[in-house]
PDB file of C-alpha atoms in Angstrom:
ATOM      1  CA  UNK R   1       2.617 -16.400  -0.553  1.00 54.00           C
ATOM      2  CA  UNK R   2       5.459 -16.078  -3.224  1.00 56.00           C
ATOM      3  CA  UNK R   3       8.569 -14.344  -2.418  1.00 65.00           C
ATOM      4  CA  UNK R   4       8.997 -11.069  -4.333  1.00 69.00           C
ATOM      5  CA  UNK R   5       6.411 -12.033  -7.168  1.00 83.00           C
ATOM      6  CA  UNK R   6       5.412  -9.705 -10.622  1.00 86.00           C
ATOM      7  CA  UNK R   7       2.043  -8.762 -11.185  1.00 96.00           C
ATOM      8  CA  UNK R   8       1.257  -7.121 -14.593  1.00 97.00           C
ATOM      9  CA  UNK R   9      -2.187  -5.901 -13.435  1.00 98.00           C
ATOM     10  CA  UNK R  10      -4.688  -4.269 -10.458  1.00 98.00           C
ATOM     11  CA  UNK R  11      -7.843  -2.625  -9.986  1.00 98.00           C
ATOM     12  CA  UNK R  12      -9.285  -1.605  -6.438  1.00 98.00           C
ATOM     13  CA  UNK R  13     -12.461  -1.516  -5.562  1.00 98.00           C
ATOM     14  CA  UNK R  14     -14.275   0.789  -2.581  1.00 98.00           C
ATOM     15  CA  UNK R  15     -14.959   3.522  -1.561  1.00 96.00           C
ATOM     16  CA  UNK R  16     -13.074   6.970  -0.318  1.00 94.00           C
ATOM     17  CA  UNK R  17     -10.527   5.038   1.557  1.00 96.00           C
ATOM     18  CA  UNK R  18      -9.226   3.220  -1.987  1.00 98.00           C
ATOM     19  CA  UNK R  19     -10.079   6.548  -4.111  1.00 97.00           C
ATOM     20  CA  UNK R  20      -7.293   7.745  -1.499  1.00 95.00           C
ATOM     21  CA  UNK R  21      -8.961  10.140   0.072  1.00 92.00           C
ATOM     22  CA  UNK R  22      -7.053  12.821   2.286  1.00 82.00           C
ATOM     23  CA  UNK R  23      -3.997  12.156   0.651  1.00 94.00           C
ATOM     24  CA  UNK R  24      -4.322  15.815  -1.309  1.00 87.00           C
ATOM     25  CA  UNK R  25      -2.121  16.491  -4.419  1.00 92.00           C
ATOM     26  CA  UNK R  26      -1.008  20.134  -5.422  1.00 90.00           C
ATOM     27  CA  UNK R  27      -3.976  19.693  -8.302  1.00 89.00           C
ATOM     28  CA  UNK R  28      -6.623  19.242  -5.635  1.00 85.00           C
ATOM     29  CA  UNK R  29      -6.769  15.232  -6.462  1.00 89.00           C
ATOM     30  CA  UNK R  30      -6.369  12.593  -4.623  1.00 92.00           C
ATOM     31  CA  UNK R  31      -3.590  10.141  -4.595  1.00 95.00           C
ATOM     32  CA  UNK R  32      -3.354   7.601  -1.742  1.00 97.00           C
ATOM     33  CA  UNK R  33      -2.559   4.146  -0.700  1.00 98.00           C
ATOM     34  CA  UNK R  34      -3.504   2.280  -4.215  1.00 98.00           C
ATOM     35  CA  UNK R  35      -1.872   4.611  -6.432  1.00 97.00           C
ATOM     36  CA  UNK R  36       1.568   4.646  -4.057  1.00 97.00           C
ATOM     37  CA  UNK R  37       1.049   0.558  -4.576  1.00 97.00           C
ATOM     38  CA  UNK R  38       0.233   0.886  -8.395  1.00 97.00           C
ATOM     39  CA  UNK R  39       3.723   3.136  -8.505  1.00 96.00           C
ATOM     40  CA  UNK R  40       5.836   0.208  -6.944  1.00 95.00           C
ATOM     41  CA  UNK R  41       4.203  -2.487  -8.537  1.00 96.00           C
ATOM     42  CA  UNK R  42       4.547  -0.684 -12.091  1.00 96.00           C
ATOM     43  CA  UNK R  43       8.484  -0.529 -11.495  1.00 94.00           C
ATOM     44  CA  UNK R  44       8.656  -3.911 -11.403  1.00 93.00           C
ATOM     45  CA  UNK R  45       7.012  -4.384 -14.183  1.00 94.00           C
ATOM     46  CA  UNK R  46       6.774  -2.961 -17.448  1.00 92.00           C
ATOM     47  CA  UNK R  47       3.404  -2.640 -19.205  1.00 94.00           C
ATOM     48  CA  UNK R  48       2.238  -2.611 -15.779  1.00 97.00           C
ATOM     49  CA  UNK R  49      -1.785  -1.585 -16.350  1.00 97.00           C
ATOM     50  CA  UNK R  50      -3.932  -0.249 -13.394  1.00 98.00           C
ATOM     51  CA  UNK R  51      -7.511   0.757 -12.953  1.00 98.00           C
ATOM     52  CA  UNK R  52      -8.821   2.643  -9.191  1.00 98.00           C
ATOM     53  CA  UNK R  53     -12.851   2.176  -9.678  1.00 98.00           C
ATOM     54  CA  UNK R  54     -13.484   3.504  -5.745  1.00 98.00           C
ATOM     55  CA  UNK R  55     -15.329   6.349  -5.094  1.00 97.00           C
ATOM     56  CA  UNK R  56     -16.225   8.313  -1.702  1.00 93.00           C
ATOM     57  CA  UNK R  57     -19.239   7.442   0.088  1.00 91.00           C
ATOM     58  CA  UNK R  58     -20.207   4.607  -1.611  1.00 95.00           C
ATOM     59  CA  UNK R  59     -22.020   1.514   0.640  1.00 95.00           C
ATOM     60  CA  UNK R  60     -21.684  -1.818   0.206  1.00 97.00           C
ATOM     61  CA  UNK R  61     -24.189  -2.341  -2.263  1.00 97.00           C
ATOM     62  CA  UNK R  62     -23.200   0.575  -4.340  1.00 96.00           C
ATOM     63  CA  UNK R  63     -19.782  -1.570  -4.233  1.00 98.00           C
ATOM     64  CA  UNK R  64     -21.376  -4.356  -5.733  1.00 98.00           C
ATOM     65  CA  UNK R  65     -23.731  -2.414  -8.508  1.00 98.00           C
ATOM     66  CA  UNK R  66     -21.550  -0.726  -9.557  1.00 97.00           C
ATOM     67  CA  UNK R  67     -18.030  -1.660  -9.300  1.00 98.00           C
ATOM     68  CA  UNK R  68     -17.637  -5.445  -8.680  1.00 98.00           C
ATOM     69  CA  UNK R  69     -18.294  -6.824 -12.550  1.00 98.00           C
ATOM     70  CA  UNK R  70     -16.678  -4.107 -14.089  1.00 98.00           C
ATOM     71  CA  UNK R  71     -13.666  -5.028 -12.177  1.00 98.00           C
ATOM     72  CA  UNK R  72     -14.198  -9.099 -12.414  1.00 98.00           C
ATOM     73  CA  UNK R  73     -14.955  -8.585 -15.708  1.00 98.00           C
ATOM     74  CA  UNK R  74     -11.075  -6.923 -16.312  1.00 98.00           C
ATOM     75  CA  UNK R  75      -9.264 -10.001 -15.016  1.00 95.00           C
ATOM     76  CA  UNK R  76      -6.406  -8.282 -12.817  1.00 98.00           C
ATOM     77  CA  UNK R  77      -3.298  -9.952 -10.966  1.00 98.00           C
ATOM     78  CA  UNK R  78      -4.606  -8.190  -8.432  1.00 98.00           C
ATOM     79  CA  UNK R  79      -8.503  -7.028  -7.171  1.00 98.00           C
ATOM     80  CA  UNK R  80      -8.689  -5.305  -3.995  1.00 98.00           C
ATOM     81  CA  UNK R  81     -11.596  -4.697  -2.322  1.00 98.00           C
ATOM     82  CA  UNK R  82     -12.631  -2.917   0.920  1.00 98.00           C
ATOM     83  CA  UNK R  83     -15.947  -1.867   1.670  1.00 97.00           C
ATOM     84  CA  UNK R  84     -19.049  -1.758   4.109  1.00 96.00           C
ATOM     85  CA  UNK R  85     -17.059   0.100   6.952  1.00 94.00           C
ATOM     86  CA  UNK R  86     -19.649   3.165   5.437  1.00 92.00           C
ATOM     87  CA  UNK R  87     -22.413   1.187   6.167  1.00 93.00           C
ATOM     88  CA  UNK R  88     -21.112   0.707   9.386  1.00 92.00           C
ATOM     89  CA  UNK R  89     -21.389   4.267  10.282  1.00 85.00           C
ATOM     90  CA  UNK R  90     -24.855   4.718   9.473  1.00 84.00           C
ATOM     91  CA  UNK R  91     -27.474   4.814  11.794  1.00 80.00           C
ATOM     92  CA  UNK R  92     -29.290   1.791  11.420  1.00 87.00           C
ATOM     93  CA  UNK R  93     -27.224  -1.114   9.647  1.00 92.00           C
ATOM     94  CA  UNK R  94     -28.140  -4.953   8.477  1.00 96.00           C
ATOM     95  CA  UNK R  95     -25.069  -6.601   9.212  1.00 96.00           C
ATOM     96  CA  UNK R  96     -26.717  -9.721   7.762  1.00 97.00           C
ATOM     97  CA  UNK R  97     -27.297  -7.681   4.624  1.00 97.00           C
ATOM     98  CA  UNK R  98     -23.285  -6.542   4.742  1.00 98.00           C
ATOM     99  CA  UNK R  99     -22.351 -10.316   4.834  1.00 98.00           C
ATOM    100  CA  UNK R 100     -24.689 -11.352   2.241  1.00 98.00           C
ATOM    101  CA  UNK R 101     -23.278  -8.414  -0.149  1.00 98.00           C
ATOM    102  CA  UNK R 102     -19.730  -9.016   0.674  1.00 98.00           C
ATOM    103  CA  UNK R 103     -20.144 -12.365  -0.355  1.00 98.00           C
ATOM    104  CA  UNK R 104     -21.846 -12.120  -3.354  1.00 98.00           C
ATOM    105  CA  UNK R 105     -18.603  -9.628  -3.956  1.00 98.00           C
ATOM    106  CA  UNK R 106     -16.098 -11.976  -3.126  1.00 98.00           C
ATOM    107  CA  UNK R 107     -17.592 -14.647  -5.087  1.00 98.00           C
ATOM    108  CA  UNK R 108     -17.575 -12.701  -8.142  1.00 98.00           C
ATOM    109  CA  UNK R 109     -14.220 -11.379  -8.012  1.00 98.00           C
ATOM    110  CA  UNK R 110     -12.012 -14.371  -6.648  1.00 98.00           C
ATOM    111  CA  UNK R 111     -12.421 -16.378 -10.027  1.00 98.00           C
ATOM    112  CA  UNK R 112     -11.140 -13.727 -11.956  1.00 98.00           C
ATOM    113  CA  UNK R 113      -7.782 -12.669 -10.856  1.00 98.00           C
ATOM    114  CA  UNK R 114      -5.240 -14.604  -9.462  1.00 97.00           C
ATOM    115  CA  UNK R 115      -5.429 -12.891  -5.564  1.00 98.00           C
ATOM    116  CA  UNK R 116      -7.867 -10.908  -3.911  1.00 98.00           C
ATOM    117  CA  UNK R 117      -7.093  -8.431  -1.147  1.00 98.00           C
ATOM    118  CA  UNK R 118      -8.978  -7.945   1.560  1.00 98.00           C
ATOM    119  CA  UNK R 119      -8.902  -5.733   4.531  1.00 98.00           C
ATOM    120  CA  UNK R 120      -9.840  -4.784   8.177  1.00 97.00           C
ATOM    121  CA  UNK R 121      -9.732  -1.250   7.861  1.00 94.00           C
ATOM    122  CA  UNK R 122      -8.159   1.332  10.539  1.00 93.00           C
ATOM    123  CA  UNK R 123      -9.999   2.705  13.050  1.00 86.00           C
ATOM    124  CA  UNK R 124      -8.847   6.164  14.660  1.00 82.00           C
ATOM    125  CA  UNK R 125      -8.471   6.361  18.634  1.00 78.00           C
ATOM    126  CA  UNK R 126     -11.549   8.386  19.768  1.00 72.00           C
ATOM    127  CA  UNK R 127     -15.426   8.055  20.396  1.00 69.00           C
ATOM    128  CA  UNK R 128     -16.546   7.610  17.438  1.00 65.00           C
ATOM    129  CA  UNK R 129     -14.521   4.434  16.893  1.00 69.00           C
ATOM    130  CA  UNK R 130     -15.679   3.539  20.624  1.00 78.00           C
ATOM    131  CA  UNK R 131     -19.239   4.095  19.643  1.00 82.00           C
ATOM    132  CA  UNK R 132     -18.900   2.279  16.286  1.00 85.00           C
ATOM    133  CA  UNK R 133     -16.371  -0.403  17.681  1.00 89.00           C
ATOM    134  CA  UNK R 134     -18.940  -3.231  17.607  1.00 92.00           C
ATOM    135  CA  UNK R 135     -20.483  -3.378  13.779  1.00 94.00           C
ATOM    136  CA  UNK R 136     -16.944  -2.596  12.903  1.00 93.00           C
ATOM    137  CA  UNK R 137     -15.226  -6.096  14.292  1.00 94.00           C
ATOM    138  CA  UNK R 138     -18.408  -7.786  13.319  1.00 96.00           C
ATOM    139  CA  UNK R 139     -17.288  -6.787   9.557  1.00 97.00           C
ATOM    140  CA  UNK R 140     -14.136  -8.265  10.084  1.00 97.00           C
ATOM    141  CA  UNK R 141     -14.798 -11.228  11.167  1.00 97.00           C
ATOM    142  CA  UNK R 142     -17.285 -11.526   8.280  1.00 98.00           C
ATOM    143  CA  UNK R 143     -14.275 -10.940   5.889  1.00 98.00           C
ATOM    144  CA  UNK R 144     -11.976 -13.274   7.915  1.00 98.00           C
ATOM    145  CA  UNK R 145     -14.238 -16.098   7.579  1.00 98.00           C
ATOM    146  CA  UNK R 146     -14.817 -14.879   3.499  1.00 98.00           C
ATOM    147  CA  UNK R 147     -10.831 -15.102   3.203  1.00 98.00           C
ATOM    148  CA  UNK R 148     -10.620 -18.619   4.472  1.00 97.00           C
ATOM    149  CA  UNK R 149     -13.344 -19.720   2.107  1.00 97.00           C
ATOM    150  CA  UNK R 150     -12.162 -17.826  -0.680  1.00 97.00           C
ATOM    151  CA  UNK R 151      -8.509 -17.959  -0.498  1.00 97.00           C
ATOM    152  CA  UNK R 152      -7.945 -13.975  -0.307  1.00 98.00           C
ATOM    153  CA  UNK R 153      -5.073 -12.127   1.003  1.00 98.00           C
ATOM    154  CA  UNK R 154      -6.112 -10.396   4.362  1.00 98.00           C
ATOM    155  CA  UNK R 155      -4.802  -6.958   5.286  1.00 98.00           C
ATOM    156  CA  UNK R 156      -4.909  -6.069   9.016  1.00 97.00           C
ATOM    157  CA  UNK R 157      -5.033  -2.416   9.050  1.00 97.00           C
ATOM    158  CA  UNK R 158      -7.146  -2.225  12.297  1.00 95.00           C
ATOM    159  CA  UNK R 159      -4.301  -4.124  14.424  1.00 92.00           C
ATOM    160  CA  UNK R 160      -1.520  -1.553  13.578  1.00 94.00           C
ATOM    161  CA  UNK R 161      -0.805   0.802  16.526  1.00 90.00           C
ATOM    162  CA  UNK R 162       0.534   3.424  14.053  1.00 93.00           C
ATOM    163  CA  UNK R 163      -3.017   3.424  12.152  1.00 95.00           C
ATOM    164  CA  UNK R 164      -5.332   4.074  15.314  1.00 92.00           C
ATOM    165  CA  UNK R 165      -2.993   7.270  16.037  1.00 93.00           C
ATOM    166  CA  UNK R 166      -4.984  10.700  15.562  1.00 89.00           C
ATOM    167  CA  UNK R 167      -1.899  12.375  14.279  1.00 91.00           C
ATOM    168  CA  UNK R 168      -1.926   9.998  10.956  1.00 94.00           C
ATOM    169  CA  UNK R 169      -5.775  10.945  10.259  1.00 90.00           C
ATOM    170  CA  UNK R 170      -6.874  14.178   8.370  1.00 86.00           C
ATOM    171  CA  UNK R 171      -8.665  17.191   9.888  1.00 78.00           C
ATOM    172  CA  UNK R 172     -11.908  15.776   9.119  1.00 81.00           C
ATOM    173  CA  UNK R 173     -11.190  12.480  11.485  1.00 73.00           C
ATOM    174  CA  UNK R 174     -12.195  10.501   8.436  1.00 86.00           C
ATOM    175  CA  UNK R 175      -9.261   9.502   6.249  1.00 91.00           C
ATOM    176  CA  UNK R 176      -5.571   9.012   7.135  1.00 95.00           C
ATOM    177  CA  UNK R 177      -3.272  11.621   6.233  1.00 94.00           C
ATOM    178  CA  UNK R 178      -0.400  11.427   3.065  1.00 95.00           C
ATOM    179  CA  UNK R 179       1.800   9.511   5.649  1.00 96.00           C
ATOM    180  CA  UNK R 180      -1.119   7.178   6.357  1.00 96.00           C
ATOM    181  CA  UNK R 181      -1.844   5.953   3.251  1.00 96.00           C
ATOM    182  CA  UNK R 182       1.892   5.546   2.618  1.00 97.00           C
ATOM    183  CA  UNK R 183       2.154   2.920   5.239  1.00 97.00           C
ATOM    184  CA  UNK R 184      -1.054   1.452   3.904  1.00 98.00           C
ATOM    185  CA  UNK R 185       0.768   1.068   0.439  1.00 98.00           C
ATOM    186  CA  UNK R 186       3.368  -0.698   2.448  1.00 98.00           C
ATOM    187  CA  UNK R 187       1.499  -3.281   4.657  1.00 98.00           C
ATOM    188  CA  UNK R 188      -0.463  -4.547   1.233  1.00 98.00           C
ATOM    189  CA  UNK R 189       2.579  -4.807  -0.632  1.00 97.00           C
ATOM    190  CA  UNK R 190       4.342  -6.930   2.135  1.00 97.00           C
ATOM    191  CA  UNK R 191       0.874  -8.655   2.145  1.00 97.00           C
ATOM    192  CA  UNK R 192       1.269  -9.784  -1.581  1.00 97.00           C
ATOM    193  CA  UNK R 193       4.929 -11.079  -0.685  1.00 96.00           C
ATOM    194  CA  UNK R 194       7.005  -8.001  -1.608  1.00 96.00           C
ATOM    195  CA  UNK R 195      10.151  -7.629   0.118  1.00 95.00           C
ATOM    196  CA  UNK R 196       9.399  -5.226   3.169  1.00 96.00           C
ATOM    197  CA  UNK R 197      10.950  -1.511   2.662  1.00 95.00           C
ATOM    198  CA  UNK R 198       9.425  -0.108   5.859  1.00 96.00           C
ATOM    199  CA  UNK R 199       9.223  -3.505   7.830  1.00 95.00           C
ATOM    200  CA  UNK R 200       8.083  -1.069  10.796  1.00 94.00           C
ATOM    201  CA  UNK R 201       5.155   0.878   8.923  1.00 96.00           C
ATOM    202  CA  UNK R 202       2.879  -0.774  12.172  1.00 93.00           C
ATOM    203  CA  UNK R 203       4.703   0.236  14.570  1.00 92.00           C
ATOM    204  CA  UNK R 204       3.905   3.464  16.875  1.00 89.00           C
ATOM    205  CA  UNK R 205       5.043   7.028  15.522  1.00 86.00           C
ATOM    206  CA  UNK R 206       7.323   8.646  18.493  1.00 80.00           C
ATOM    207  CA  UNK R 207       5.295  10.448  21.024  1.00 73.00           C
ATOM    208  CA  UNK R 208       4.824  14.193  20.434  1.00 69.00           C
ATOM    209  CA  UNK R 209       3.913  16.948  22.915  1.00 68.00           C
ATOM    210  CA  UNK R 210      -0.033  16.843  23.100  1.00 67.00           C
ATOM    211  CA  UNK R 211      -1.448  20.148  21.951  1.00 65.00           C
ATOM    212  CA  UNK R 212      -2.889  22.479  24.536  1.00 65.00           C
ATOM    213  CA  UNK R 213      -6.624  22.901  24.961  1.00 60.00           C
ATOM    214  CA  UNK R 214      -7.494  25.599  23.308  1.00 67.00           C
ATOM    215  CA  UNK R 215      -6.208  24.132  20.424  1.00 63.00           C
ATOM    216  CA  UNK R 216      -8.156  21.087  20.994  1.00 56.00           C
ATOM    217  CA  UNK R 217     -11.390  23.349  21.476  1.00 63.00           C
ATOM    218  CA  UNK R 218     -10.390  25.357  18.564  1.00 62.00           C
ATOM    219  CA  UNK R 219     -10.185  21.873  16.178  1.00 56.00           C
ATOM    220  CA  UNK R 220     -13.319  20.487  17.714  1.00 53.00           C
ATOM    221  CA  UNK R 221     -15.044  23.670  16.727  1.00 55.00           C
ATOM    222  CA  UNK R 222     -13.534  23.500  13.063  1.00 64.00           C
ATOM    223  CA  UNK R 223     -13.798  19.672  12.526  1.00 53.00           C
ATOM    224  CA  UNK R 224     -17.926  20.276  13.679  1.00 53.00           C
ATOM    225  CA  UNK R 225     -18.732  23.067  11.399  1.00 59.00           C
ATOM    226  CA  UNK R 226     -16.597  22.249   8.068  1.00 60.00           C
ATOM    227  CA  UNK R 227     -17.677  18.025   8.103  1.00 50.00           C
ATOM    228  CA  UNK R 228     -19.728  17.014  11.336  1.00 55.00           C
ATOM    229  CA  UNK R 229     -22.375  18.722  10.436  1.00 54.00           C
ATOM    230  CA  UNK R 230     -21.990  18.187   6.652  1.00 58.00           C
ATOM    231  CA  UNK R 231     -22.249  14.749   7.157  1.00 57.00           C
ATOM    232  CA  UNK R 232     -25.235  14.689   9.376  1.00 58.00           C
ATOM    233  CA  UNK R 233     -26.996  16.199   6.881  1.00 60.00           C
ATOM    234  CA  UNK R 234     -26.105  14.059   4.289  1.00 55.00           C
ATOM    235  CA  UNK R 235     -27.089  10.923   6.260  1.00 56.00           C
ATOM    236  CA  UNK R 236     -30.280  12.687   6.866  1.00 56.00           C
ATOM    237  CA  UNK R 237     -31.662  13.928   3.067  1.00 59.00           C
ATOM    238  CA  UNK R 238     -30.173  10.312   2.146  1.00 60.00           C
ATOM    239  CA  UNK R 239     -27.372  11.807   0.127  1.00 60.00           C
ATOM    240  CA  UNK R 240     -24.045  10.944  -0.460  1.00 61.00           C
ATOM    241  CA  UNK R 241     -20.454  12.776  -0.968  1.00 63.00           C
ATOM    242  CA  UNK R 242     -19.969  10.474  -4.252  1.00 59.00           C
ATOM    243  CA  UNK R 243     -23.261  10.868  -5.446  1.00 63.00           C
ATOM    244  CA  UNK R 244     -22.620  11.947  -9.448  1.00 76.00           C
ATOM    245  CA  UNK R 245     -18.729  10.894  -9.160  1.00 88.00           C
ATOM    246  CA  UNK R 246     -17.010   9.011 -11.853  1.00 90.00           C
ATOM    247  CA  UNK R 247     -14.588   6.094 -10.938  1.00 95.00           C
ATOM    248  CA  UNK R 248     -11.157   7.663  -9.781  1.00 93.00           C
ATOM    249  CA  UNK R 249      -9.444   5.534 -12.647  1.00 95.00           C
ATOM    250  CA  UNK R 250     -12.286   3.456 -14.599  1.00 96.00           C
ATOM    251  CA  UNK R 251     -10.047   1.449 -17.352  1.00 96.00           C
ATOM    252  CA  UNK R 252      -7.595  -0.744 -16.854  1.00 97.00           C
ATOM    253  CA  UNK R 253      -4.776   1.090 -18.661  1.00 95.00           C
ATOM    254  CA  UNK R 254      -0.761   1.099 -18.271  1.00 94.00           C
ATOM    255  CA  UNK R 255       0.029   2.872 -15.053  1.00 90.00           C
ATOM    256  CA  UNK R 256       2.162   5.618 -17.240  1.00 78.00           C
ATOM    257  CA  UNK R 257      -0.740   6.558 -19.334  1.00 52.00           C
ATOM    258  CA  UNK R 258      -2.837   7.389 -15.630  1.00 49.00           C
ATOM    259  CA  UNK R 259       0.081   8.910 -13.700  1.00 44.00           C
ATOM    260  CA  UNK R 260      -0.362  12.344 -12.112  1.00 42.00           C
TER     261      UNK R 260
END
């Protein structure tokens, strides 16, 4: 991996984790990990054009419908891609039909830009990742073998201690916090052979009283009625929280033009 390179160009592909989901601005957007990594990249250099085509909820083979040839077809430095851990999550999932999808993703985008990024997303301590644990390494290993074959960058996200720590993950146990997706920004752009300025963004955050029980109960209670339950029904009537959702940032334009 070059030392410190310059990339004029990237577009990310995915899903809410990319669109940078719970990384809230004062506007009631989203910023998160890829636009903190557009930001950098952009100051070193000028002209710098960016394009976020992720949006929330979308599976695997949404991914590749709808997002994968728009982005091949722009010809980015850069193409990141992270998707399927939604599919992971449902009910019922064809991990054979994951690999097959992924690859027909990473075969399309690999040719056209000069290195992909791939991931192995976090996973927050607690039962769901317990229960889910499984289909979720199987999809890593599916995109380690992909980046050998392929030649694409690979992100571990999943073997950070600081990642898997509750207190970097949002109310709704879903998507990391602003501080999160800050050292997300920070382990890609090491990972594309920036110089390091948080060389410890893996590391464990210091250890913090644990809060009592009934605030525990009290979270539980809030966490179940305002997105448990929202997104059991969802998985049930087939719907999705992206369903009518435009791309976050759906041309590839200079970085100034899209800034917040």
């Amino acid at each position: 991996m070059q030392t410190n390179p310059t990339h004029a160009s990237l577009v990310t592909v995915g899903d809410s984790f990319t669109e940078g989901m719970s990384d809230l601005l004062p506007d009631g957007s989203y910023r998160g990990w890829a636009d903190l990594l557009a930001a950098r990249m952009a100051a070193r250099s000028p002209g710098f054009r960016y394009a976020n085509l992720a949006v929330r909820g979308k599976l695997i083979g949404q991914i590749v419908d709808e997002q994968v040839d728009v982005a091949a077809a722009m010809g980015a430095d850069v193409i990141t891609l992270v998707g399927g851990l939604n599919d992971t999550l449902r009910p019922k999932c064809d991990m054979a039909r994951v690999r097959d999808l992924l690859t027909q993703a990473v075969e399309r985008l690999a040719p056209n830009c000069e290195q992909l990024v791939l991931m192995r997303s976090p996973g927050r301590q607690g039962p769901v990742l317990e229960r889910f644990r499984p289909r979720m390494e199987a999809l890593f290993a599916i995109i380690d073998d992909l980046s050998k074959e392929y030649g694409a960058v690979v992100v571990d996200l999943y073997g950070a201690d600081s990642l898997a720590d509750p207190r970097l993950w949002d109310v709704d146990r879903l998507h990391l916090t602003a501080e999160g997706h800050r050292r997300v920004a920070e382990a890609v752009w090491q990972s594309l052979g920036y110089e390091p300025e948080d060389p410890e963004w893996h590391a464990p955050i210091p250890a913090t009283p644990p809060p009592g029980w009934i605030m525990r109960r009290t979270a539980d209670v809030r966490f179940a009625r305002q997105y448990l339950l929202p997104w059991i029904g969802r998985r049930l009537t087939g719907r999705s929280s992206g369903d009518g959702l435009p791309p976050k940032r759906p041309e590839l334009l200079p970085y100034e033009d899209l800034a917040p």
